[in-house]
Coordinates of C-alpha atoms in Angstrom, one line a residue:
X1 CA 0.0 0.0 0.0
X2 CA 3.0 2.1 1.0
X3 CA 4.4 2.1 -2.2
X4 CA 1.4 2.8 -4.4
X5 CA 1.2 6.0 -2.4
X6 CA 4.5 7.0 -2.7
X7 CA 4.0 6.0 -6.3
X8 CA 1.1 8.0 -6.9
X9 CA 2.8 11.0 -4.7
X10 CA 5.8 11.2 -7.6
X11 CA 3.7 11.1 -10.2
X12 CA 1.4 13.4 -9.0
X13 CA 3.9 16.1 -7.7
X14 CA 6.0 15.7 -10.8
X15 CA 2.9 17.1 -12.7
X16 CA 3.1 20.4 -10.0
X17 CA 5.5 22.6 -12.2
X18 CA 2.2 22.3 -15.3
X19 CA -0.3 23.4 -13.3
X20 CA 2.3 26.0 -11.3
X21 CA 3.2 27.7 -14.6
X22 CA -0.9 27.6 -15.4
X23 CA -1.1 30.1 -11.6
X24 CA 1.4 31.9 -12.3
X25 CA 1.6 32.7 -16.4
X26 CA -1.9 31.9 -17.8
X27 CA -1.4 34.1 -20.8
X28 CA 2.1 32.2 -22.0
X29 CA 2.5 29.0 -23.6
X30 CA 3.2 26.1 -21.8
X31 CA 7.6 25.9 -21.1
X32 CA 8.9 23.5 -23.2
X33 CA 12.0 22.7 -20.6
X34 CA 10.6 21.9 -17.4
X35 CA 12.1 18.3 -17.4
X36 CA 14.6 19.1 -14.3
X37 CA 11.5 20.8 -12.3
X38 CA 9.4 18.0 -13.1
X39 CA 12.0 15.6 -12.1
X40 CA 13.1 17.4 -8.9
X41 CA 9.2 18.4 -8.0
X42 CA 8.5 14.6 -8.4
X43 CA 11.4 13.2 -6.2
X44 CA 10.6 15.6 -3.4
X45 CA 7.4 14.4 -3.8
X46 CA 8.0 10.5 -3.8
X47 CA 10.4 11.1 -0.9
X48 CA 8.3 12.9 1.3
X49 CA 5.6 10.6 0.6
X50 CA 8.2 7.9 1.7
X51 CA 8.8 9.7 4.7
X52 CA 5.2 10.0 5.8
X53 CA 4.3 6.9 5.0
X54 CA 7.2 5.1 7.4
X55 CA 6.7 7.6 10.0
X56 CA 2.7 7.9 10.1
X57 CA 1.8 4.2 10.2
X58 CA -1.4 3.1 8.3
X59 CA -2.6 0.9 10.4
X60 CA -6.3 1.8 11.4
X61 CA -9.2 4.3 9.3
X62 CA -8.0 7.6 11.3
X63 CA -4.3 6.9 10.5
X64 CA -4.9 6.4 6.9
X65 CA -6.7 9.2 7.1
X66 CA -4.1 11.1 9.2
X67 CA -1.3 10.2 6.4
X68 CA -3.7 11.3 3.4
X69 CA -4.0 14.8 5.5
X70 CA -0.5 15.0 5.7
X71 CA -0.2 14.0 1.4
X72 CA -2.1 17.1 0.7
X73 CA 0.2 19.0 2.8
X74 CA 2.6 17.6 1.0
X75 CA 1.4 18.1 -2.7
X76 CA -0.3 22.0 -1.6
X77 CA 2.9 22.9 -0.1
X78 CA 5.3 21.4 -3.9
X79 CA 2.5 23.7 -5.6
X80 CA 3.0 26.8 -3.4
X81 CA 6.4 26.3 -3.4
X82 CA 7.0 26.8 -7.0
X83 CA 4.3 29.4 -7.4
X84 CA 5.8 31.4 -4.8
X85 CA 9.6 30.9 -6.7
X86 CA 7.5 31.7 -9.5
X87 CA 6.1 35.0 -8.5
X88 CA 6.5 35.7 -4.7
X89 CA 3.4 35.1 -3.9
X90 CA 1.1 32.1 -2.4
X91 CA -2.3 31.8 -4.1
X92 CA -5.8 31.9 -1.8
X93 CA -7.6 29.3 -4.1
X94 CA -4.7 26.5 -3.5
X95 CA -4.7 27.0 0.4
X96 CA -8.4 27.3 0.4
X97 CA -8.8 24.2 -1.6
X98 CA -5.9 22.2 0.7
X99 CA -7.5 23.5 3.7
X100 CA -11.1 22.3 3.2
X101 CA -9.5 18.7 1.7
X102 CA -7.5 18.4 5.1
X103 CA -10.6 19.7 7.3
X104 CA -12.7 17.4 5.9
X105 CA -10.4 14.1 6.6
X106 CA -9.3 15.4 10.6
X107 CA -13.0 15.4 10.5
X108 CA -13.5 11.9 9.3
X109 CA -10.7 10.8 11.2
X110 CA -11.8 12.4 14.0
X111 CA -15.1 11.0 13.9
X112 CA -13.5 7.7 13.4
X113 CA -11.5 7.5 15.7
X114 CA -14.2 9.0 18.6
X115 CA -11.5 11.6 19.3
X116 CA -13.3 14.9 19.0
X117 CA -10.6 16.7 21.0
X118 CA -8.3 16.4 18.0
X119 CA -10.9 18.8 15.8
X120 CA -10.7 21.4 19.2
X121 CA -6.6 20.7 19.1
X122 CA -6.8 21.6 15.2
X123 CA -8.7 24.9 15.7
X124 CA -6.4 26.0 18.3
X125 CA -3.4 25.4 16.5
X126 CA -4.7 27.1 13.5
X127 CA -6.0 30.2 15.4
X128 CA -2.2 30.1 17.7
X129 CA -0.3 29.6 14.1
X130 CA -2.0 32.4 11.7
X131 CA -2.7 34.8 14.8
X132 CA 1.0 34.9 15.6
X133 CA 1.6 35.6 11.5
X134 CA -1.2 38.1 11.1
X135 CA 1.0 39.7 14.4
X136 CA 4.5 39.5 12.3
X137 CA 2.4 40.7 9.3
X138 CA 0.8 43.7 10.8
X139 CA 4.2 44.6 12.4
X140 CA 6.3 44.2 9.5
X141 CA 3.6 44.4 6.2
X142 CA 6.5 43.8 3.7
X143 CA 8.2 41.1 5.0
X144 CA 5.0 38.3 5.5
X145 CA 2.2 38.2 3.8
X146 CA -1.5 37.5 3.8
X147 CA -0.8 34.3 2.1
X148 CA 1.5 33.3 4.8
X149 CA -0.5 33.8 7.1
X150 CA -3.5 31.6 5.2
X151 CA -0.8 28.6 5.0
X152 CA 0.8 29.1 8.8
X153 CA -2.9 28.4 10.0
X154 CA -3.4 25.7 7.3
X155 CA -0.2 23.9 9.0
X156 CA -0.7 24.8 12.3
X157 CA -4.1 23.3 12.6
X158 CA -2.9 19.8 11.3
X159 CA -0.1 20.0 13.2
X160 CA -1.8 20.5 16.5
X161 CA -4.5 17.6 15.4
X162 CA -1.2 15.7 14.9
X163 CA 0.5 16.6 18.3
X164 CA 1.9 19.5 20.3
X165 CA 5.1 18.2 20.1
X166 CA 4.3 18.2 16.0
X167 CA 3.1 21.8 16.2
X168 CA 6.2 22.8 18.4
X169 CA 8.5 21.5 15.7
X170 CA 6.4 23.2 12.7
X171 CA 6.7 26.5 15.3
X172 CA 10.2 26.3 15.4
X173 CA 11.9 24.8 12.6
X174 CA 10.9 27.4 9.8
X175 CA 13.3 30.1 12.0
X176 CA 16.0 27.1 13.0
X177 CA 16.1 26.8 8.9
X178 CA 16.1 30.5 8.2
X179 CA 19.1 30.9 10.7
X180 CA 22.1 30.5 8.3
X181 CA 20.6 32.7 6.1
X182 CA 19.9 35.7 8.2
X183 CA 23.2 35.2 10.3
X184 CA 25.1 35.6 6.4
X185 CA 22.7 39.1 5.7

C-alpha cells in the first residue's frame, strides 16, 4: 500500500510545475523545458511521501486518514512552493482548496477514531499559528504576507490535530532553517 502511495505521490507532484506555470503565467504557452522541475518536483514528492508513509503508520481508518491529510500538505505545499519561486506570492484558491480537503479528513478521522478533542486541538493550533503571522504581518507588512498567514494556519491546525510536540516542531523549525541565512545578511 505504501508504495502505491508514494508512487502516486511522484507522479502526481512531478505534474506540480504544469499546473504552477498555469497560476502563475496563464497568458504564456506552456515551457517547453521543465524536465529538471518535473523531475526534482516529483522526487521531493515521492520522498516525502516515503517519509510520511514510514513515520505515520497506516494501520487503522483515522491513521490512513491522518497520512492522506499529511499527502495534501505535501502536494499543496510542492504547488505553493513553486508558485511562490515563480512569483512571490502564495495563491488563496490552492490553500483554500488544501484546507477544506484536510478539514474534511481530521474530520473523518476524528469522527473515526471517537476523538473529538483532536478537531478542538486543530482549531487552536490554527487560530495560535495564523494569529502569531497576522502579528508579524501587521508589524512588518513587507516582510510576510497575507498568504502566509492563510498557510501558517493551514499547518498549524494539522499539526496540532497531529500533536503539540508536531506543532512545536512546525513552530520552530521554519526560524531554525532561516538561521544561516539571516546570520550571512
Amino acid at each position: 500500500m505504501a508504495s502505491i502511495v508514494v508512487v502516486l505521490s511522484a507522479v502526481t507532484a512531478a505534474h506540480l510545475p504544469a499546473v504552477a506555470d498555469r497560476l502563475t503565467r496563464p497568458d504564456e504557452p506552456p515551457a517547453a523545458r521543465r524536465g529538471m522541475r518535473r523531475w526534482a518536483s516529483g522526487a521531493v514528492g515521492g520522498l516525502g511521501a516515503a517519509a510520511l508513509c514510514r513515520h505515520l503508520p497506516a494501520t487503522s481508518v483515522p491513521a490512513m486518514l491522518t497520512t492522506a491529510a499529511w499527502l495534501v500538505l505535501l502536494q499543496a505545499g510542492l504547488l505553493l512552493t513553486l508558485t511562490d519561486l515563480a512569483v512571490r506570492r502564495l495563491p488563496t484558491p490552492v490553500i483554500a482548496d488544501a484546507a477544506a480537503i484536510i478539514a474534511a479528513l481530521q474530520m473523518t478521522a476524528a469522527v473515526a477514531a471517537g476523538q473529538p478533542w483532536t478537531l478542538l486541538a486543530g482549531l487552536a493550533g490554527a487560530a495560535l499559528f495564523g494569529g502569531g503571522y497576522l502579528a508579524v504581518s501587521v508589524l512588518t507588512p513587507t516582510g510576510v504576507g497575507m498568504g502566509d498567514v492563510r498557510l501558517a494556519a493551514l499547518i498549524g491546525g494539522l499539526t496540532a490535530a497531529t500533536g503539540w510536540d508536531t506543532a512545536l516542531a512546525a513552530a520552530t523549525l521554519p526560524y531554525l532553517l532561516a538561521l544561516p541565512f539571516t546570520i550571512s545578511q
